[in-house]
CSV table of C-alpha atoms in Angstrom, one decimal:
chain,number,residue,atom,x,y,z
A,1,MET,CA,85.7,14.4,-49.3
A,2,LYS,CA,86.0,14.1,-45.0
A,3,TRP,CA,83.0,15.0,-43.1
A,4,ASN,CA,83.4,17.1,-39.6
A,5,LEU,CA,80.9,17.1,-37.2
A,6,GLY,CA,80.9,20.3,-35.0
A,7,LEU,CA,79.5,21.6,-31.4
A,8,ASN,CA,78.7,24.5,-30.8
A,9,PHE,CA,77.3,25.8,-28.0
A,10,TYR,CA,76.3,29.7,-27.8
A,11,SER,CA,75.1,32.0,-25.0
A,12,SER,CA,71.0,32.2,-25.3
A,13,GLU,CA,70.9,34.3,-22.4
A,14,VAL,CA,72.0,37.5,-21.0
A,15,VAL,CA,71.4,39.6,-17.5
A,16,LEU,CA,74.2,42.1,-15.7
A,17,PHE,CA,73.2,42.6,-12.2
A,18,ASN,CA,74.7,43.5,-9.2
A,19,PRO,CA,75.3,41.2,-6.3
A,20,ARG,CA,73.5,43.6,-3.9
A,21,ASP,CA,70.8,42.9,-5.8
A,22,LEU,CA,70.4,39.5,-4.7
A,23,ASN,CA,68.8,40.5,-1.4
A,24,LEU,CA,66.2,41.6,-3.2
A,25,ASP,CA,63.9,38.2,-2.8
A,26,GLU,CA,62.4,39.7,-6.8
A,27,THR,CA,65.9,39.1,-7.8
A,28,LYS,CA,66.5,36.1,-6.3
A,29,ASN,CA,63.7,34.2,-7.7
A,30,PHE,CA,64.3,36.1,-11.0
A,31,ILE,CA,67.4,33.6,-11.0
A,32,LYS,CA,67.1,31.2,-9.1
A,33,ASP,CA,63.6,30.5,-11.8
A,34,ASN,CA,65.4,31.0,-14.6
A,35,LYS,CA,68.2,28.7,-13.4
A,36,TYR,CA,71.6,30.3,-15.0
A,37,HIS,CA,74.2,28.7,-15.9
A,38,ILE,CA,77.5,30.4,-15.8
A,39,TYR,CA,78.3,33.5,-14.2
A,40,VAL,CA,81.1,36.2,-15.4
A,41,VAL,CA,82.0,38.3,-12.1
A,42,CYS,CA,83.4,41.6,-13.8
A,43,LYS,CA,84.3,45.3,-12.9
A,44,ARG,CA,84.7,48.6,-14.4
A,45,LYS,CA,85.4,52.2,-12.4
A,46,LYS,CA,82.5,53.5,-10.5
A,47,LEU,CA,80.4,56.9,-12.3
A,48,PHE,CA,78.2,58.7,-9.5
A,49,PHE,CA,75.3,61.2,-11.0
A,50,GLU,CA,75.9,65.1,-10.6
A,51,SER,CA,73.6,66.8,-13.0
A,52,SER,CA,71.0,66.7,-15.1
A,53,ILE,CA,70.1,69.5,-17.2
A,54,VAL,CA,67.3,70.1,-19.9
A,55,GLU,CA,68.4,71.9,-22.5
A,56,GLY,CA,65.5,72.7,-25.8
A,57,ASP,CA,64.8,69.1,-27.7
A,58,PHE,CA,68.2,67.4,-25.5
A,59,CYS,CA,68.9,67.0,-21.9
A,60,LYS,CA,72.7,67.6,-20.9
A,61,THR,CA,73.9,64.4,-18.2
A,62,THR,CA,76.8,65.0,-17.0
A,63,LEU,CA,78.6,61.9,-14.8
A,64,TYR,CA,82.3,61.6,-13.4
A,65,SER,CA,84.3,59.0,-12.1
A,66,LEU,CA,87.4,59.3,-9.5
A,67,ASN,CA,90.9,58.7,-10.1
A,68,GLU,CA,94.2,57.1,-7.5
A,69,LYS,CA,94.0,60.7,-5.8
A,70,HIS,CA,90.3,60.8,-5.7
A,71,GLU,CA,89.6,64.1,-7.8
A,72,LYS,CA,86.7,64.1,-9.5
A,73,GLU,CA,87.1,63.0,-14.2
A,74,TYR,CA,84.4,64.1,-16.1
A,75,LEU,CA,81.5,62.4,-18.5
A,76,ARG,CA,78.7,64.8,-20.4
A,77,TYR,CA,76.9,62.9,-22.9
A,78,LYS,CA,74.5,65.0,-24.6
A,79,HIS,CA,71.2,63.7,-25.3
A,80,PRO,CA,67.0,63.7,-26.6
A,81,ASN,CA,64.9,65.2,-24.0
A,82,THR,CA,62.9,62.1,-24.2
A,83,LEU,CA,65.1,61.1,-21.2
A,84,ILE,CA,65.3,62.7,-18.1
A,85,ILE,CA,67.5,62.4,-15.3
A,86,ASN,CA,65.3,63.8,-12.3
A,87,GLY,CA,67.9,62.6,-9.5
A,88,PHE,CA,70.0,59.5,-7.9
A,89,GLN,CA,69.6,57.9,-4.9
A,90,ASP,CA,70.9,54.3,-3.6
A,91,GLY,CA,72.0,53.1,-6.9
A,92,TYR,CA,68.7,54.1,-9.1
A,93,TYR,CA,68.3,56.8,-11.2
A,94,ASP,CA,64.9,58.2,-11.2
A,95,VAL,CA,64.3,59.4,-15.2
A,96,ASP,CA,60.6,61.2,-16.8
A,97,LEU,CA,61.6,58.2,-20.3
A,98,ASN,CA,59.3,59.0,-23.1
A,99,GLY,CA,57.0,60.6,-21.5
A,100,GLN,CA,56.0,58.2,-18.0
A,101,LYS,CA,57.4,59.7,-15.2
A,102,ASN,CA,59.7,58.9,-12.4
A,103,LEU,CA,60.9,55.0,-13.3
A,104,LYS,CA,63.9,53.7,-11.3
A,105,ILE,CA,66.6,52.9,-13.6
A,106,ARG,CA,70.0,51.0,-12.0
A,107,ASP,CA,73.0,52.3,-12.1
A,108,PHE,CA,75.2,50.3,-14.6
A,109,LEU,CA,72.2,49.9,-16.4
A,110,MET,CA,71.8,53.4,-17.4
A,111,ILE,CA,75.5,53.6,-17.5
A,112,SER,CA,75.1,50.8,-20.1
A,113,ASN,CA,71.9,52.6,-22.4
A,114,PHE,CA,74.1,56.0,-22.2
A,115,CYS,CA,77.2,54.5,-24.2
A,116,TYR,CA,76.2,50.7,-26.5
A,117,LEU,CA,76.7,51.3,-29.8
A,118,GLU,CA,73.6,50.3,-31.4
A,119,ASP,CA,74.6,49.7,-35.3
A,120,ASP,CA,77.7,47.5,-33.9
A,121,THR,CA,77.7,44.2,-33.3
A,122,ILE,CA,80.4,43.3,-32.7
A,123,GLY,CA,81.3,46.7,-31.5
A,124,ASN,CA,85.1,46.4,-32.9
A,125,THR,CA,84.1,49.6,-34.2
A,126,VAL,CA,85.1,51.5,-30.7
A,127,THR,CA,88.7,50.9,-29.9
A,128,ASP,CA,88.7,52.6,-27.4
A,129,PRO,CA,87.5,52.1,-23.3
A,130,LEU,CA,84.1,52.9,-22.7
A,131,PRO,CA,83.0,54.0,-19.4
A,132,SER,CA,80.0,50.5,-19.6
A,133,ASP,CA,83.4,48.2,-20.4
A,134,LEU,CA,83.6,45.3,-17.6
A,135,GLU,CA,87.1,43.4,-17.0
A,136,VAL,CA,86.1,39.6,-16.9
A,137,LEU,CA,88.1,38.9,-13.0
A,138,TYR,CA,86.3,35.2,-12.9
A,139,ILE,CA,84.5,32.6,-14.3
A,140,GLY,CA,82.0,29.3,-12.0
A,141,GLN,CA,79.0,27.2,-12.7
A,142,ALA,CA,75.8,28.5,-11.5
A,143,PHE,CA,73.5,26.1,-12.2
A,144,GLY,CA,75.0,22.2,-14.2
A,145,ARG,CA,77.3,20.3,-11.9
A,146,THR,CA,74.9,20.1,-9.2
A,147,THR,CA,71.6,20.9,-9.8
A,148,ILE,CA,70.5,22.6,-5.8
A,149,LYS,CA,73.4,24.6,-6.3
A,150,THR,CA,70.8,28.1,-8.4
A,151,ILE,CA,73.1,31.2,-8.6
A,152,ASP,CA,72.5,33.1,-6.3
A,153,TYR,CA,73.7,30.4,-3.3
A,154,ARG,CA,77.0,29.9,-4.7
A,155,ILE,CA,77.5,33.7,-6.2
A,156,SER,CA,76.9,34.5,-2.0
A,157,ASN,CA,78.6,32.0,-1.0
A,158,HIS,CA,81.8,31.2,-3.1
A,159,ASP,CA,84.8,32.5,-1.7
A,160,LYS,CA,86.2,33.4,-5.4
A,161,VAL,CA,82.8,36.4,-5.2
A,162,GLN,CA,84.5,37.6,-1.6
A,163,LYS,CA,88.1,38.0,-3.1
A,164,ILE,CA,87.3,39.7,-5.8
A,165,ALA,CA,85.0,42.0,-3.0
A,166,LEU,CA,87.9,42.7,-0.7
A,167,GLU,CA,90.6,43.4,-3.9
A,168,ILE,CA,88.2,46.3,-5.1
A,169,LEU,CA,88.2,47.4,-1.8
A,170,ASP,CA,92.2,46.7,-1.4
A,171,ASN,CA,93.0,49.0,-4.3
A,172,GLY,CA,90.7,52.1,-2.6
A,173,SER,CA,90.2,52.1,-6.4
A,174,ASN,CA,86.7,53.3,-7.2
A,175,GLU,CA,85.0,50.2,-9.4
A,176,GLU,CA,82.5,48.6,-8.8
A,177,VAL,CA,81.5,44.9,-9.7
A,178,LEU,CA,78.6,43.3,-11.5
A,179,ILE,CA,77.4,39.9,-12.1
A,180,ILE,CA,76.9,38.2,-15.8
A,181,GLY,CA,74.2,35.2,-15.7
A,182,LEU,CA,74.0,33.3,-19.1
A,183,LYS,CA,72.0,30.5,-20.1
A,184,ILE,CA,73.6,28.2,-22.0
A,185,LYS,CA,72.0,26.4,-25.2
A,186,ASN,CA,74.2,24.1,-28.7
A,187,ASN,CA,73.7,22.8,-31.6
A,188,ASP,CA,75.4,21.2,-34.2
A,189,ILE,CA,77.0,21.8,-37.4
A,190,GLY,CA,77.9,19.4,-40.5
A,191,THR,CA,80.6,20.3,-42.7
A,192,SER,CA,82.4,18.5,-45.8
A,193,ILE,CA,86.7,19.1,-46.4
A,194,VAL,CA,87.5,19.0,-49.4
A,195,THR,CA,91.5,17.9,-49.9
A,196,ILE,CA,93.0,19.0,-53.6
A,197,GLY,CA,92.8,16.0,-55.4
A,198,SER,CA,90.5,14.5,-53.8
A,199,ASN,CA,87.3,12.8,-56.0
A,200,THR,CA,84.6,15.1,-54.6
A,201,LYS,CA,80.8,13.2,-54.8
A,202,ALA,CA,77.7,14.5,-53.8
A,203,PRO,CA,77.1,12.8,-49.3
A,204,THR,CA,74.7,9.4,-49.9
A,205,ILE,CA,71.9,8.9,-47.7
A,206,GLN,CA,74.2,6.3,-46.0
A,207,ASP,CA,76.9,9.3,-45.2
A,208,LEU,CA,73.9,11.3,-44.3
A,209,GLN,CA,72.5,8.3,-42.0
A,210,ASP,CA,75.9,8.2,-40.3
A,211,LEU,CA,76.2,11.9,-39.1
A,212,VAL,CA,72.7,11.6,-38.5
A,213,THR,CA,73.8,8.8,-35.9
A,214,LYS,CA,77.9,10.1,-34.8
A,215,ALA,CA,75.2,13.1,-33.2
A,216,SER,CA,73.6,11.1,-31.3
A,217,LYS,CA,76.3,10.7,-29.4
A,218,ARG,CA,75.9,13.2,-26.6
A,219,ILE,CA,77.0,14.8,-23.5
A,220,THR,CA,74.8,14.9,-20.2
A,221,GLU,CA,73.3,19.0,-19.9
A,222,GLY,CA,75.9,19.1,-16.7
A,223,GLN,CA,78.8,18.2,-19.1
A,224,GLU,CA,78.2,20.9,-21.9
A,225,ILE,CA,77.8,23.2,-19.3
A,226,THR,CA,81.9,22.8,-17.3
A,227,VAL,CA,83.0,22.0,-21.8
A,228,PHE,CA,81.1,26.3,-21.8
A,229,GLU,CA,83.0,27.1,-19.3
A,230,ALA,CA,86.4,25.9,-19.5
A,231,SER,CA,86.0,26.8,-22.6
A,232,LEU,CA,85.2,30.4,-21.2
A,233,ILE,CA,88.4,30.1,-19.0
A,234,LYS,CA,90.7,29.4,-21.3
A,235,TYR,CA,90.0,31.7,-24.2
A,236,PHE,CA,90.0,35.1,-21.2
A,237,GLN,CA,92.1,33.6,-18.5
A,238,PRO,CA,91.1,35.7,-15.8
A,239,THR,CA,93.1,36.7,-12.5
A,240,LEU,CA,91.0,35.2,-10.5
A,241,ASN,CA,90.3,31.6,-12.1
A,242,THR,CA,92.5,28.5,-11.4
A,243,GLU,CA,91.5,25.9,-13.0
A,244,TYR,CA,91.3,25.1,-16.4
A,245,LYS,CA,93.7,28.1,-17.2
A,246,GLU,CA,96.7,25.5,-18.3
A,247,THR,CA,94.7,21.5,-18.4
A,248,PHE,CA,91.6,22.3,-21.1
A,249,PRO,CA,91.3,20.3,-22.8
A,250,SER,CA,93.4,17.7,-20.8
A,251,PRO,CA,92.0,13.9,-21.8
A,252,ASP,CA,92.7,13.6,-17.7
A,253,PHE,CA,90.3,15.5,-16.2
A,254,THR,CA,87.0,13.7,-16.1
A,255,SER,CA,84.9,17.1,-15.3
A,256,TYR,CA,84.5,16.3,-18.5
A,257,ASP,CA,85.8,13.3,-20.0
A,258,GLU,CA,81.9,12.4,-21.7
A,259,ILE,CA,83.3,14.5,-24.5
A,260,PHE,CA,85.8,12.0,-25.6
A,261,GLU,CA,83.5,9.3,-25.4
A,262,THR,CA,81.2,11.4,-28.8
A,263,ASP,CA,81.7,11.8,-32.8
A,264,PHE,CA,82.2,15.6,-32.7
A,265,ASN,CA,85.9,16.9,-34.7
A,266,TYR,CA,85.1,20.2,-33.4
A,267,SER,CA,83.7,23.1,-31.4
A,268,ALA,CA,83.0,26.3,-30.8
A,269,MET,CA,81.6,28.9,-27.6
A,270,THR,CA,80.4,32.1,-28.5
A,271,ILE,CA,79.6,34.4,-25.8
A,272,ASP,CA,77.2,37.5,-26.6
A,273,THR,CA,76.6,40.6,-24.3
A,274,LYS,CA,75.5,42.9,-26.8
A,275,PRO,CA,71.4,41.9,-25.3
A,276,ILE,CA,72.8,44.3,-21.5
A,277,PHE,CA,74.9,46.9,-23.8
A,278,THR,CA,78.0,46.2,-22.1
A,279,ARG,CA,81.3,44.7,-23.9
A,280,ILE,CA,83.9,42.7,-22.2
A,281,TYR,CA,87.0,42.2,-22.2
A,282,SER,CA,90.4,40.2,-19.2
A,283,LYS,CA,93.8,41.1,-19.3
A,284,HIS,CA,94.9,38.5,-21.5
A,285,ILE,CA,92.0,39.3,-24.1
A,286,THR,CA,91.7,42.6,-23.8
A,287,GLU,CA,89.5,43.7,-27.5
A,288,ARG,CA,86.8,45.1,-25.4
A,289,LYS,CA,83.6,44.1,-28.2
A,290,TYR,CA,80.0,42.1,-26.8
A,291,ILE,CA,81.1,39.3,-29.1
A,292,HIS,CA,83.6,37.3,-28.6
A,293,SER,CA,83.7,33.2,-30.3
A,294,GLN,CA,86.7,31.1,-30.3
A,295,HIS,CA,86.5,28.0,-33.0
A,296,PHE,CA,88.4,24.8,-32.5
A,297,PRO,CA,88.8,23.6,-36.1
A,298,LEU,CA,90.4,20.1,-36.3
A,299,THR,CA,92.8,19.9,-39.4
A,300,THR,CA,94.0,17.3,-41.4
A,301,GLN,CA,97.1,16.8,-41.0
A,302,SER,CA,96.2,15.0,-37.2
A,303,ASP,CA,95.0,11.4,-36.9
A,304,LYS,CA,94.0,12.8,-33.2
A,305,GLU,CA,90.0,11.0,-33.5
A,306,THR,CA,89.2,14.2,-31.2
A,307,LEU,CA,89.1,18.0,-31.5
A,308,PHE,CA,90.3,18.0,-27.3
A,309,GLU,CA,93.6,15.9,-28.2
A,310,TYR,CA,94.1,17.6,-31.1
A,311,LEU,CA,94.7,20.9,-29.0
A,312,TYR,CA,95.8,19.3,-26.1
A,313,GLU,CA,98.7,18.1,-27.8
A,314,LEU,CA,98.9,21.3,-29.9
A,315,SER,CA,99.3,23.4,-26.6
A,316,GLU,CA,101.6,20.6,-25.2
A,317,LYS,CA,104.2,21.9,-28.4
A,318,LYS,CA,103.5,25.1,-27.5
């Protein structure tokens, strides 16, 4: 019986916002105070509001997007009249919701609510594109390696974000840029592998103590964030990222070298965007889902001591 120790990274908190909101003190303070670790820059087609008509117990809301010829393509939603849209101005819907009058809701949040697959945990029961789906274009660190840099600083100054905005404007594609902020956490999982013909024995107290000792060898918070960032980039292969797309998990890069000094045998990353009601995908990962995960097991066929050395060897053979 062989013990494997896994380090599992996952998104613990998720927020969605428009880059323009960084001009608002309320947004900047919220992001600064919460110190979101990773930002994911995305795009989708812009939707415009046309009308909302109450008919009995329901409302019929009409939205539209513009195609390449700037022709309207309509989307119509029938929903209970507990939500009534009174109008739209400057990126906010004026709504009556559950008896509360004249509430202000951001346009991108409204679209996500209209398209939310409430009973679908993963988000893959509907394979066709939804208007709320976001394409991942760039993934970067907001808070981690350099603790004085918060997400609003990185986004307002990062040339990659400017490049994304210019690309969208140049293409005249009637799209909008939205940013997902992520906070991450990790936990450990100890598993055992029993091979054919092995003498299976119950773990002893010493076995468990050895496992605890191995797990006590940790990497710093900055490197945890970098490993999660690199895992996301390797998985989604975003168009505008360059670092980590080909090099992760090479042991030659100092940005995550601490992981090689630990005794973890495998790693996993999970990103969950269900809390913001929005599925994500990329040109490389075309399946649109709320939950994306990548598990990297260390098989018994490898003599490598770490997951990352094994993965690097495997990628070199391809």
